[in-house]
Coordinates of C-alpha atoms in Angstrom, one line a residue:
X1 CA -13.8 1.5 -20.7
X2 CA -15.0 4.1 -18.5
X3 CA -17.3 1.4 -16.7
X4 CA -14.6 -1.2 -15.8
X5 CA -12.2 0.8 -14.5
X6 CA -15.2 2.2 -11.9
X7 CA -16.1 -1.3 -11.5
X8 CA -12.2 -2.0 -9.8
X9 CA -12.5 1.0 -8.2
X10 CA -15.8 -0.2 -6.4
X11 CA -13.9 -3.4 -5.5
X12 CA -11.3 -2.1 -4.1
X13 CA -13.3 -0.7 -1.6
X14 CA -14.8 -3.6 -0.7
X15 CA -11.6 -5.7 -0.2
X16 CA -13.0 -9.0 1.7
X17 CA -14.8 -9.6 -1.7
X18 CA -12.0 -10.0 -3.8
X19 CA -11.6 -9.2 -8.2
X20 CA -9.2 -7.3 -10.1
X21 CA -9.7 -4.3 -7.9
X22 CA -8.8 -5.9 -4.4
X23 CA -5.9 -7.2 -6.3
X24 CA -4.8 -3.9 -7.6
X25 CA -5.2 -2.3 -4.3
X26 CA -3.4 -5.3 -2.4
X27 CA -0.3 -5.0 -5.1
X28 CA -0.1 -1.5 -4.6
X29 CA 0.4 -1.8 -0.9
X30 CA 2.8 -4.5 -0.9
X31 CA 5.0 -2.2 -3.6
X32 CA 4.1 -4.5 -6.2
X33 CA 3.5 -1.7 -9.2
X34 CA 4.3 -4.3 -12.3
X35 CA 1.4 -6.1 -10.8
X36 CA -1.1 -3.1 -10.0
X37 CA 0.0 -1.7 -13.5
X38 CA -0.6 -4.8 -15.6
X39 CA -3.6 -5.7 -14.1
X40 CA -4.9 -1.7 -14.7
X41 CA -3.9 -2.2 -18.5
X42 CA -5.4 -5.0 -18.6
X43 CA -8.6 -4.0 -17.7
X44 CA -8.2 -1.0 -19.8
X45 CA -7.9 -3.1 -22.4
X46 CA -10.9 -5.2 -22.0
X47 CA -12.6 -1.7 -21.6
X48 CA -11.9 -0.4 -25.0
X49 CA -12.4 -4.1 -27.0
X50 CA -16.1 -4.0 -24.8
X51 CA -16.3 -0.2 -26.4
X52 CA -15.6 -1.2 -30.1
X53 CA -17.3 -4.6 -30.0
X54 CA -20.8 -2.5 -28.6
X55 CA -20.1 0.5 -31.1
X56 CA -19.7 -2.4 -34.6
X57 CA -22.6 -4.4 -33.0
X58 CA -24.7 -0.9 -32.6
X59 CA -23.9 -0.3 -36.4
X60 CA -24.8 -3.7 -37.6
X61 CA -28.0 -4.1 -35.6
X62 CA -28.9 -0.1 -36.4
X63 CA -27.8 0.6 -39.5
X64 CA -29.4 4.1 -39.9
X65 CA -28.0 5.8 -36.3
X66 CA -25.1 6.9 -38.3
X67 CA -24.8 10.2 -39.1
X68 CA -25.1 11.5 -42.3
X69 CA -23.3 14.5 -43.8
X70 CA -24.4 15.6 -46.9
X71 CA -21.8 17.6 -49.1
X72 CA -22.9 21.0 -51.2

């Protein structure tokens, strides 16, 4: 999640080239926050679905990474 947030931050800086993070930037100087706000959730969103979708595929292709905690 970590990653796509950098990822519009990067774009921002870089207006001229457009994505999700010129479009943030451009709402939030035209006073547009419902805009600049929905479009951070969203990509917050797709952040943490990437996240879990990596972390069942990691389990599925690795079965033994997990760790194991014996009780005594």
């Amino acid at each position: 999640a970590i990653a796509w947030m950098m990822i519009t931050t990067v774009e921002g800086f870089n207006l001229g080239e457009g994505g999700l993070g010129a479009d943030i930037i451009k709402a939030s100087k035209y006073v547009k926050q419902e805009v600049g706000f929905s479009l951070m959730i969203a990509v917050f969103l797709v952040g943490v679905f990437f996240d879990y979708i990596l972390g069942m595929l990691r389990y599925w292709l690795f079965p033994y990474t997990k760790l194991q905690i014996r009780k005594q």
